[in-house]
mmCIF file of C-alpha atoms in Angstrom:
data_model
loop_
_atom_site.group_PDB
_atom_site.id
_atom_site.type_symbol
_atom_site.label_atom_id
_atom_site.label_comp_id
_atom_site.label_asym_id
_atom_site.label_seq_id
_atom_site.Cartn_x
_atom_site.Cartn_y
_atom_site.Cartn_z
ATOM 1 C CA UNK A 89 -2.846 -13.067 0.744
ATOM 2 C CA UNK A 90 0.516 -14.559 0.179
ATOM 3 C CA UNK A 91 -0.556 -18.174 1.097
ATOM 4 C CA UNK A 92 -3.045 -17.724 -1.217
ATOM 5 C CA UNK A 93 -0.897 -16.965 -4.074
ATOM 6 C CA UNK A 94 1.451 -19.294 -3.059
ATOM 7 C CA UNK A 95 -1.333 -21.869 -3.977
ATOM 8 C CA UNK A 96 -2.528 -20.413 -7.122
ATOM 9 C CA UNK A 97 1.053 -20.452 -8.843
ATOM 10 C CA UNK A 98 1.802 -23.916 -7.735
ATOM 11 C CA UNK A 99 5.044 -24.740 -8.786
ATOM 12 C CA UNK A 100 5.692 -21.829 -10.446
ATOM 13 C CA UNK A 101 5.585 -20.011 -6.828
ATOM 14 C CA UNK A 102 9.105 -18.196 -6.551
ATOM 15 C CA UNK A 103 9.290 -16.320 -3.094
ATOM 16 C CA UNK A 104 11.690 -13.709 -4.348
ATOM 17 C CA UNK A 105 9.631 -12.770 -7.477
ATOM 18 C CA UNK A 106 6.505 -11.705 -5.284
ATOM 19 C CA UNK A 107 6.640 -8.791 -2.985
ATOM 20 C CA UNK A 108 3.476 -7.475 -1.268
ATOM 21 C CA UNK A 109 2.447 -4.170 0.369
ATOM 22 C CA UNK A 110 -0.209 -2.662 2.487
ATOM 23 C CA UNK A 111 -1.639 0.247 1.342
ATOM 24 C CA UNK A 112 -4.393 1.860 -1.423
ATOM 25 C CA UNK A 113 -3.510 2.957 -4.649
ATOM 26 C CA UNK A 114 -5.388 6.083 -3.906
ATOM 27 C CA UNK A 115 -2.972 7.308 -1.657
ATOM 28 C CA UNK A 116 0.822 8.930 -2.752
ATOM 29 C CA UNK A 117 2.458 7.975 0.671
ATOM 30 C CA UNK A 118 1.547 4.562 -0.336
ATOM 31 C CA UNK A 119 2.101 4.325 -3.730
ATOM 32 C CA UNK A 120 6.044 5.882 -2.867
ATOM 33 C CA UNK A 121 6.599 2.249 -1.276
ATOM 34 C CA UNK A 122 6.631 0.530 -4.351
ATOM 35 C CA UNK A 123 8.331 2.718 -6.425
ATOM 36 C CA UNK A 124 5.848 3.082 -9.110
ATOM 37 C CA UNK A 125 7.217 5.926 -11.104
ATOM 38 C CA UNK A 126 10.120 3.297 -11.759
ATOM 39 C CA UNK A 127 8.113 0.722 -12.743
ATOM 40 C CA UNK A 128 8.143 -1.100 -16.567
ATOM 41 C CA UNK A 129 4.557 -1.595 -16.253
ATOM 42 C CA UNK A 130 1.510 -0.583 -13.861
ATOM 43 C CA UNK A 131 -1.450 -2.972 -13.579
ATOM 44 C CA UNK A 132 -4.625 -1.925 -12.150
ATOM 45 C CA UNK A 133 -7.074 -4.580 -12.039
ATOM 46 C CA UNK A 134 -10.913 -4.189 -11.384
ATOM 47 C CA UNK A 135 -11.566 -4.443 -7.917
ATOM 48 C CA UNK A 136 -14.723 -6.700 -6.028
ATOM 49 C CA UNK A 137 -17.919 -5.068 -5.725
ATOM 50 C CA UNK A 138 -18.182 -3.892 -1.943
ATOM 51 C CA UNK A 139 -21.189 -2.366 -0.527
ATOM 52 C CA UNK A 140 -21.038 0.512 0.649
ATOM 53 C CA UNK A 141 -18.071 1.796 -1.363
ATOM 54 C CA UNK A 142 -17.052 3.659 -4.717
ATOM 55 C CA UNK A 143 -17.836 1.426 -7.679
ATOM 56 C CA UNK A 144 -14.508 -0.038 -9.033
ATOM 57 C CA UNK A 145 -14.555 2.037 -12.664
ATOM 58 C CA UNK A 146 -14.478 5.170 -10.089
ATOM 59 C CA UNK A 147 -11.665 3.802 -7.883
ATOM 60 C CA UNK A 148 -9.685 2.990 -10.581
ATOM 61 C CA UNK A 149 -9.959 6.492 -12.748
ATOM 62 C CA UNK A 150 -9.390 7.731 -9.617
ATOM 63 C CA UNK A 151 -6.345 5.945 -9.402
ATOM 64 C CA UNK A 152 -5.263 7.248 -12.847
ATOM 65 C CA UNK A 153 -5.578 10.957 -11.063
ATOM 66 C CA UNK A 154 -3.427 10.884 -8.282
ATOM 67 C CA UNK A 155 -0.650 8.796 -10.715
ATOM 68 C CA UNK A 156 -1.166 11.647 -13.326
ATOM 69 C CA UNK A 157 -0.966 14.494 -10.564
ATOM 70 C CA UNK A 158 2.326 12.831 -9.000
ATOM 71 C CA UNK A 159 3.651 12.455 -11.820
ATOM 72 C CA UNK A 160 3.241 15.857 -12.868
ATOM 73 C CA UNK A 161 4.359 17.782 -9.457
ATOM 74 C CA UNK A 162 7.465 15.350 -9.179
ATOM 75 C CA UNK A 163 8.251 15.399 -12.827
ATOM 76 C CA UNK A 164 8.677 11.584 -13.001
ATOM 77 C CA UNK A 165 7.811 9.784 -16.108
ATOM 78 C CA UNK A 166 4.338 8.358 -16.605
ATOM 79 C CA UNK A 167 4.718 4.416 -16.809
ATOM 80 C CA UNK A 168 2.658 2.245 -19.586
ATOM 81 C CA UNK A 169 -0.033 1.515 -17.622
ATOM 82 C CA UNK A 170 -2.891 -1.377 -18.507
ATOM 83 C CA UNK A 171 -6.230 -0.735 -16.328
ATOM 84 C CA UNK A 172 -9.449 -3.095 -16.353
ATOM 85 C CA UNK A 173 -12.466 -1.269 -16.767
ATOM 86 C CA UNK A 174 -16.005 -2.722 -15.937
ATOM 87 C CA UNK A 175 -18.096 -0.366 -17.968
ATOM 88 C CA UNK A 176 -16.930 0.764 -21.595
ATOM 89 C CA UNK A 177 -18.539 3.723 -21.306
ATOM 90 C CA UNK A 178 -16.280 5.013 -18.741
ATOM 91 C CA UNK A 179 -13.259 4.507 -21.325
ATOM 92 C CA UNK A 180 -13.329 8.029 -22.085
ATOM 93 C CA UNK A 181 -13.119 9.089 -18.558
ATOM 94 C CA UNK A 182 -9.923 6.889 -18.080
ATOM 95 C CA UNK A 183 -8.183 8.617 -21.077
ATOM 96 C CA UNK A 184 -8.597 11.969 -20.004
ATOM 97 C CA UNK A 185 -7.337 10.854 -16.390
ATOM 98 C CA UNK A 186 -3.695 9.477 -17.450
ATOM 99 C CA UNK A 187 -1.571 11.277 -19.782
ATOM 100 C CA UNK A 188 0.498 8.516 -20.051
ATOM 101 C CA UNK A 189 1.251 5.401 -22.495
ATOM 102 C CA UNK A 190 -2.237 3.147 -21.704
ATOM 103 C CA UNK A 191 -4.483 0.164 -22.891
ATOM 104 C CA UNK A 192 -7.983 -0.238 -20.956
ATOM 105 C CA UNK A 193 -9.323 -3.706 -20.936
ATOM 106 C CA UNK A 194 -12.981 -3.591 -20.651
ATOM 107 C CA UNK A 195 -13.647 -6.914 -18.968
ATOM 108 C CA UNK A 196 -17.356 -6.967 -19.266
ATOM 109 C CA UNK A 197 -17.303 -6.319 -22.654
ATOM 110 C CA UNK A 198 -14.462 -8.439 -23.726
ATOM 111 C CA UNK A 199 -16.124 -11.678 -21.897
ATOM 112 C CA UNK A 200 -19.372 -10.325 -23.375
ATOM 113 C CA UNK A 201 -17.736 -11.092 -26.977
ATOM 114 C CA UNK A 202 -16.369 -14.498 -25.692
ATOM 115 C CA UNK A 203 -19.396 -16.276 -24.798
ATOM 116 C CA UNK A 204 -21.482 -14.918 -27.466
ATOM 117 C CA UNK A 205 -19.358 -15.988 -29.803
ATOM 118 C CA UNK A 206 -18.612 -19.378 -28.246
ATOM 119 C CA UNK A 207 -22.666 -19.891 -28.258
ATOM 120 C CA UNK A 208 -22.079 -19.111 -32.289
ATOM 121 C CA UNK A 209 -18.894 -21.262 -32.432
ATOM 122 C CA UNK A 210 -18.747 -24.084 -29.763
ATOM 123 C CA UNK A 211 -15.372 -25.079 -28.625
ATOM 124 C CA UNK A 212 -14.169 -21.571 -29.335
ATOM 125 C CA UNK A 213 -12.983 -20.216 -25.829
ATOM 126 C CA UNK A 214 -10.228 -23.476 -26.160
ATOM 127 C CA UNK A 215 -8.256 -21.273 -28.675
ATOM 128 C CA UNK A 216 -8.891 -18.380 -27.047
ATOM 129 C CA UNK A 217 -7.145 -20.196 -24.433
ATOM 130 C CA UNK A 218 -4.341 -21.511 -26.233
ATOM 131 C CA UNK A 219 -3.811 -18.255 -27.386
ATOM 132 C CA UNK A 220 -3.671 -16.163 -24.502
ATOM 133 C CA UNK A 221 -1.473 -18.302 -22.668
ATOM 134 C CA UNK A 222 2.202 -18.436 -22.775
ATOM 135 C CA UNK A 223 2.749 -22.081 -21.179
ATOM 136 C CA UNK A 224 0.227 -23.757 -22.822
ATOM 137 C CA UNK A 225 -0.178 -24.872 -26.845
ATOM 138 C CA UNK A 226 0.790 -21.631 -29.417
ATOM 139 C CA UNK A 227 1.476 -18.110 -28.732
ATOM 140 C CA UNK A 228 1.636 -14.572 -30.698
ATOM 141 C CA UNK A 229 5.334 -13.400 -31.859
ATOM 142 C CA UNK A 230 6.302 -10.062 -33.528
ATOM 143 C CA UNK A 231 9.160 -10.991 -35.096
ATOM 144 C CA UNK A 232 11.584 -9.251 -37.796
ATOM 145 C CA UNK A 233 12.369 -11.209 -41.511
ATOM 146 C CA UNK A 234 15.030 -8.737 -43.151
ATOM 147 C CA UNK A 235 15.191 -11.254 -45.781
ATOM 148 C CA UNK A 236 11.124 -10.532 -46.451
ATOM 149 C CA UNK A 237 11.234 -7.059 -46.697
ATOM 150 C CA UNK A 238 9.463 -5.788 -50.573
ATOM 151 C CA UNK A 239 7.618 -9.381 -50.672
ATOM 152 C CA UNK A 240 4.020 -9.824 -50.469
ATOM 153 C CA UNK A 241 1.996 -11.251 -47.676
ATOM 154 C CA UNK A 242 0.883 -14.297 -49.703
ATOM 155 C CA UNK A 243 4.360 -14.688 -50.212
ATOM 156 C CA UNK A 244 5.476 -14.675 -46.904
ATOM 157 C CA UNK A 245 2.778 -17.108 -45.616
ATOM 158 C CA UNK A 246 4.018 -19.727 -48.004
ATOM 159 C CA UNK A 247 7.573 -19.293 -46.822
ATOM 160 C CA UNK A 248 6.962 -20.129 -43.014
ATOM 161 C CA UNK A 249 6.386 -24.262 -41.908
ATOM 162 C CA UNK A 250 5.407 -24.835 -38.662
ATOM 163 C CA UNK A 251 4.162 -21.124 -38.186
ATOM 164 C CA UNK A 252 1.134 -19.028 -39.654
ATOM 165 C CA UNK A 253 1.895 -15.885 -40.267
ATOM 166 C CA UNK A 254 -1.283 -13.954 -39.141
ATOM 167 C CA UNK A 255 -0.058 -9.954 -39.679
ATOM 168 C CA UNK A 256 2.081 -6.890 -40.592
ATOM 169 C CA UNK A 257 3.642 -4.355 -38.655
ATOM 170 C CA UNK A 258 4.715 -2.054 -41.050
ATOM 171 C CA UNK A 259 6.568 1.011 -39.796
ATOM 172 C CA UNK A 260 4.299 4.370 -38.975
ATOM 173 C CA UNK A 261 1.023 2.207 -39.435
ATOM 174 C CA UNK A 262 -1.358 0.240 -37.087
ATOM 175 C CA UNK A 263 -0.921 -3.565 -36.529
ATOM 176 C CA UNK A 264 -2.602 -5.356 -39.529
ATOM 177 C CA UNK A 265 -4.301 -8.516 -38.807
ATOM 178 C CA UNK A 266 -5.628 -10.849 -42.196
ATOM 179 C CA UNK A 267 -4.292 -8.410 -44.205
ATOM 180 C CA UNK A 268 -4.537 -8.467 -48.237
ATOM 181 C CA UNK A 269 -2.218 -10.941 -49.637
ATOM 182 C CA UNK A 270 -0.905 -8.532 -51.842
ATOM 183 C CA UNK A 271 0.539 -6.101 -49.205
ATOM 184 C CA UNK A 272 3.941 -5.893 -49.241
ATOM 185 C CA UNK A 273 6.443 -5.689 -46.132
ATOM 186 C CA UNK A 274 7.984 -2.659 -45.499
ATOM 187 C CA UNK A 275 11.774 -1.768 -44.507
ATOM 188 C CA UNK A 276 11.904 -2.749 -41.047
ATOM 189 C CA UNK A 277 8.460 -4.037 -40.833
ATOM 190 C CA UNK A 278 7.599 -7.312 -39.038
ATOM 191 C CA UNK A 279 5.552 -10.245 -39.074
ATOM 192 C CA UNK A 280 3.012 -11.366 -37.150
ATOM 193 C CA UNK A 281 2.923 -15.450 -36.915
ATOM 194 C CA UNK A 282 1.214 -18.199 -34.261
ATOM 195 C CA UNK A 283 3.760 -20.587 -33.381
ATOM 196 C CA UNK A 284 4.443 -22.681 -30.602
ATOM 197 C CA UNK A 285 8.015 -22.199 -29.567
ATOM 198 C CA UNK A 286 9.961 -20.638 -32.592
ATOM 199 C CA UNK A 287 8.752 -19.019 -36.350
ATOM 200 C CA UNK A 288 11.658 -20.634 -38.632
ATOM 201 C CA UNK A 289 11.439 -19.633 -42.107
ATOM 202 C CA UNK A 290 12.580 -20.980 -45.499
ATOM 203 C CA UNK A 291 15.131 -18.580 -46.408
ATOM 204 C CA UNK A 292 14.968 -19.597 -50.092
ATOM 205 C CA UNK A 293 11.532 -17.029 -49.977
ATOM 206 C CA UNK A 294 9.167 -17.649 -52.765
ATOM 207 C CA UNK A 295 8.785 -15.241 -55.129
ATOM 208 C CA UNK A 296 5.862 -13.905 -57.111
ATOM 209 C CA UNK A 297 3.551 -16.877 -55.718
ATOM 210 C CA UNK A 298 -0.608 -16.952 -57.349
ATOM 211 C CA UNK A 299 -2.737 -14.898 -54.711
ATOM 212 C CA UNK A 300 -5.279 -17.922 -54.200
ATOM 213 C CA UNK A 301 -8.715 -17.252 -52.430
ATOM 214 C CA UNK A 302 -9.078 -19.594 -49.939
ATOM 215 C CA UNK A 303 -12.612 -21.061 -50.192
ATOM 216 C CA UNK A 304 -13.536 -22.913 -46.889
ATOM 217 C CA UNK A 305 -17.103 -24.929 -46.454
ATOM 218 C CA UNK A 306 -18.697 -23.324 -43.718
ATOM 219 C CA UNK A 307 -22.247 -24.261 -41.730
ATOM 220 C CA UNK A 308 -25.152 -22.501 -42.469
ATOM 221 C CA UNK A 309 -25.628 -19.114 -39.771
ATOM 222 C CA UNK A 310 -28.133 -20.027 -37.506
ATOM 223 C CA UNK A 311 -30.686 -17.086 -38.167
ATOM 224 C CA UNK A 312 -32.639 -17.882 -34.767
ATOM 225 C CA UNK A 313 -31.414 -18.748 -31.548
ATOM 226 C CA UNK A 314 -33.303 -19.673 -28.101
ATOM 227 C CA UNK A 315 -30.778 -19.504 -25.671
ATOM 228 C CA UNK A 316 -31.666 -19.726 -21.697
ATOM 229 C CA UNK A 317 -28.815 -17.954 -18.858
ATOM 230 C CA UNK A 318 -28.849 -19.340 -15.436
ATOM 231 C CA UNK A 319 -27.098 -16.951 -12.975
ATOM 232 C CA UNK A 320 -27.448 -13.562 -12.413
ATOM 233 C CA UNK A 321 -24.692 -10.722 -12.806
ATOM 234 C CA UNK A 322 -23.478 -7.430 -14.802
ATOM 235 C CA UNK A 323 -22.231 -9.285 -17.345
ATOM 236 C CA UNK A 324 -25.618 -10.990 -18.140
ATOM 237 C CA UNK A 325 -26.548 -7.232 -19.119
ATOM 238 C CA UNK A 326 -23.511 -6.676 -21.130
ATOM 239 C CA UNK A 327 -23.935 -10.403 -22.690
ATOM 240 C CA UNK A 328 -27.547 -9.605 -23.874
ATOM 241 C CA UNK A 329 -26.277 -6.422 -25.421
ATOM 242 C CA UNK A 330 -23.619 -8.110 -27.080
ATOM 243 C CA UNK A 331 -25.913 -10.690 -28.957
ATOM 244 C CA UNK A 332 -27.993 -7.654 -30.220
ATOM 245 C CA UNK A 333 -25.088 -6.595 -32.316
ATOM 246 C CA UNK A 334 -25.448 -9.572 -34.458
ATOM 247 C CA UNK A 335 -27.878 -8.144 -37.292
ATOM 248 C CA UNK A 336 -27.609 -11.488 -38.849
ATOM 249 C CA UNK A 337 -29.753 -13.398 -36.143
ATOM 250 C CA UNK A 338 -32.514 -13.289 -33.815
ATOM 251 C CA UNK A 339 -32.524 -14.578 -29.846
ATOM 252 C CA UNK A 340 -34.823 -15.130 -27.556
ATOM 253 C CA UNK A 341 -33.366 -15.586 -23.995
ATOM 254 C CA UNK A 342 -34.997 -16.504 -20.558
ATOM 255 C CA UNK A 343 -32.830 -15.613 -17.820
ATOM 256 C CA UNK A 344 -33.525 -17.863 -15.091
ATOM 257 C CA UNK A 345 -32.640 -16.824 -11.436
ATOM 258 C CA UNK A 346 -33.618 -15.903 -8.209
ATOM 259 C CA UNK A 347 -32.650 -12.146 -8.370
ATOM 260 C CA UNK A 348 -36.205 -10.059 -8.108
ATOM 261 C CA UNK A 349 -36.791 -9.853 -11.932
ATOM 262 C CA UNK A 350 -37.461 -5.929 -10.908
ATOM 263 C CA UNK A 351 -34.141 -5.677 -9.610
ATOM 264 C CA UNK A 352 -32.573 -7.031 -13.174
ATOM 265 C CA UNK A 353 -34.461 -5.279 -14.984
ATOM 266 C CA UNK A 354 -33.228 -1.961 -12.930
ATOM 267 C CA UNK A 355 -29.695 -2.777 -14.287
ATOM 268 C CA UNK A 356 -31.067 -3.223 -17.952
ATOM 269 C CA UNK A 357 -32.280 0.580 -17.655
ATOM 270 C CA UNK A 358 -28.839 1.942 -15.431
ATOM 271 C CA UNK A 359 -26.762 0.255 -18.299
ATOM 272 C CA UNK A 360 -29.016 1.824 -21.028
ATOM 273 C CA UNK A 361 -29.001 -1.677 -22.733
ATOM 274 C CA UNK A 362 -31.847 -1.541 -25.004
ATOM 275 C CA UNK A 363 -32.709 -4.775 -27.271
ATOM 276 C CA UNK A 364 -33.526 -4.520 -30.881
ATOM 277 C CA UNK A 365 -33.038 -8.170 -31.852
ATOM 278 C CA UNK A 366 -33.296 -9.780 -28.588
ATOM 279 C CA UNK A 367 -36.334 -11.366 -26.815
ATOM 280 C CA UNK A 368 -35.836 -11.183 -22.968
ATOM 281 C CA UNK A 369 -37.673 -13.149 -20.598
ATOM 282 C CA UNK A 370 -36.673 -12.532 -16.493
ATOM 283 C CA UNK A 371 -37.464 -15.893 -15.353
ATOM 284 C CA UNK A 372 -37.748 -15.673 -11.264
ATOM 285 C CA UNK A 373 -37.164 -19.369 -9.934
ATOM 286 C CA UNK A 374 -34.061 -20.772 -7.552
ATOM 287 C CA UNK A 375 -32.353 -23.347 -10.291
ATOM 288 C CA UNK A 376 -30.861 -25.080 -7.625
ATOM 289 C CA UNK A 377 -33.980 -26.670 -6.794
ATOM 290 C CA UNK A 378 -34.363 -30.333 -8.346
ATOM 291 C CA UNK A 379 -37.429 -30.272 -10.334
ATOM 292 C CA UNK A 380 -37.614 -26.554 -11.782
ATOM 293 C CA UNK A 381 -35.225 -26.474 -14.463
ATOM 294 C CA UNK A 382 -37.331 -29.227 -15.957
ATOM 295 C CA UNK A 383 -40.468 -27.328 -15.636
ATOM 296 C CA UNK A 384 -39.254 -24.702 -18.046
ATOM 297 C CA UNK A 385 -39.087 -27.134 -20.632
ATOM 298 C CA UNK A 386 -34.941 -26.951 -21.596
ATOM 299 C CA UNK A 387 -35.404 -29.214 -24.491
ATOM 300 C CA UNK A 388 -36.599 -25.762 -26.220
ATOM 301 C CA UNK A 389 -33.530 -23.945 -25.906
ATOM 302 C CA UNK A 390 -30.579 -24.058 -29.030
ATOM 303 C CA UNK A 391 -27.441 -23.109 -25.829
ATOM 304 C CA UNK A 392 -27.666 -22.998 -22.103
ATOM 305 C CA UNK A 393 -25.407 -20.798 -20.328
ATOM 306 C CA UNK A 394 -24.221 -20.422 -17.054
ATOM 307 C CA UNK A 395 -22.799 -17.245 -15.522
ATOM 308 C CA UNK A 396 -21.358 -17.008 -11.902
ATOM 309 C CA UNK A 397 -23.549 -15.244 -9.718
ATOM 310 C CA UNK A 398 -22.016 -11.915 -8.231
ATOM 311 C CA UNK A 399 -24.575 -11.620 -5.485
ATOM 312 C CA UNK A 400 -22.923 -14.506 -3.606
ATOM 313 C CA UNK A 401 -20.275 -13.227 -1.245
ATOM 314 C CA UNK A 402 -17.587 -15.609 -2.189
ATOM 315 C CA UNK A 403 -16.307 -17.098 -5.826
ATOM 316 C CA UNK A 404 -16.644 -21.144 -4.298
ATOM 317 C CA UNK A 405 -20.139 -20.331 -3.845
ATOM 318 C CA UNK A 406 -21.042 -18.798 -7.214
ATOM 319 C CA UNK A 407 -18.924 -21.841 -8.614
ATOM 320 C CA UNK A 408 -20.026 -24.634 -6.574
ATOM 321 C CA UNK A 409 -23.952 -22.892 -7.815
ATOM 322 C CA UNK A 410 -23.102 -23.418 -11.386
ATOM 323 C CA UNK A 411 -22.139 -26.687 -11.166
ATOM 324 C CA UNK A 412 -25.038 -27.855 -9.235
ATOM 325 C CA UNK A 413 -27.335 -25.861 -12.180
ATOM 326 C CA UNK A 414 -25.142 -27.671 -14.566
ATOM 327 C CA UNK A 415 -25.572 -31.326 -13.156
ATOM 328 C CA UNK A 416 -29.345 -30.490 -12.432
ATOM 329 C CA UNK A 417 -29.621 -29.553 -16.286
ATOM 330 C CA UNK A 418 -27.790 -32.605 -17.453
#
């Protein structure tokens, strides 16, 4: 395990910044060795599917009982805790478990989002990208502008340059993304701006500034969509019942793979993902073989996706699959 994170980071590997330990969150005893009521910040990521053993949603609530119940016969504080979920459904569940400060990440859902809305808007998981990473292109600051404070939001946007303000933070309230240009910044309130390295201002603030509507040209919404998934996974499931949100457009979707189509279609029903706007098709047929993506006529479909396959044991495999579907399709 360390060698292996030794290659990941690369040349950001630091041996003194990475400690590991042996042991199952599950357990006190073994949660004592790292010190986790003294930690800034516990991290429970989603473990691999294993047959045979708990789903990870139930390991990791489970997780969030024996920290609540430590915490609670030792008196120690409950640490901010941010646990990946598989299922949003079991959100609830993982609330009632931990007491403490918490944000759940629903992974299925939030890459459910990503790709549907990257088959809408091509090109779009690049910002995402950009975004979410703190090496690479422009990040998210919270910053405090004393000198702002009792101005407008339209006013503040024209003050920045080489920054775009993006949000308030006024105190007592909720984070407030694209808010109304005429909201004004509060007493100790701060900004929310994308910038690269720094968010320098103009202190000479503009005052009183014309709230203009920005009018931007935009394509036409494509009202119908014919969009084919190769692979075979959970997150198909969650994908499909993503795209049925969109009330605005219609999709018809063949998912091509060599999973038993009555063994998707069991998952459909356990998921209780129902379509309304969405055409499904359980295509059974190994992609991989040259010759029978072209006999399902592709030149029909609007998007082609391709989702790593989570009945392979290992992630090269379910890669190395995608590419050869890929290069096959091309």
């Amino acid at each position: 395990l360390l060698q292996e994170i030794r290659e990941r980071l690369g040349r950001h590997w630091q041996p003194d910044d990475v400690t590991i330990r042996a042991g199952t969150a599950l357990r006190l005893d073994h949660l004592e060795r790292v010190d986790w009521a003294n930690a800034v910040a516990l991290i429970l990521p989603s473990a691999d599917m294993e047959t045979g053993r708990a789903d990870p949603d139930t390991r990791t609530i489970k997780t969030l009982l024996t920290l609540a119940s430590a915490a609670r016969k030792s008196g120690a504080r409950l640490p901010p805790i941010v646990a990946e979920l598989r299922d949003s459904r079991q959100t609830p569940s993982a609330a009632d478990a931990y007491p403490g400060p918490m944000e759940v990440v629903e992974s299925d859902s939030v890459l459910a989002r990503l790709m549907a809305q990257t088959i809408r808007n091509p090109a779009l998981s690049h910002v995402y990208t950009e975004l979410l990473t703190h090496s690479v292109g422009s990040e998210l600051y919270v910053r405090l502008f004393p000198a702002f404070e009792g101005h407008s939001f339209g006013a503040i946007e024209a003050a920045f340059d080489g920054a775009v303000p993006i949000g308030l933070v006024n105190p007592g309230g909720p984070p407030l993304l694209n808010p109304p240009r005429d909201l004004l910044l509060a007493p100790d309130g701060m900004v929310v701006v994308l910038a690269e390295t720094s968010t320098k201002a103009d202190p000479t603030l503009p005052v009183g500034l014309p709230v203009v509507s920005s009018r931007q040209s935009r394509e036409p919404v494509q009202r119908h969509i014919r969009l084919a998934i190769f692979g075979w996974s959970e997150r198909v499931v969650s994908l499909i019942g993503e795209l049925d949100r969109y009330e605005s457009t219609t999709f018809e979707v063949d998912v091509v793979s060599i999973v038993p189509r009555g063994e998707r279609q069991q998952l459909f029903e356990r998921l209780d993902v129902v379509t309304k706007r969405v055409k499904v098709e359980l295509v059974e047929t190994d992609y991989g073989v040259p010759g029978r993506i072209a006999a399902l006529n592709p030149a029909h479909w609007d998007h082609v996706v391709f989702v790593a396959n989570d009945w392979l044991e290992r992630e090269e495999d379910a890669d190395a699959r995608s590419l050869l579907g890929a290069l096959l399709l091309r």
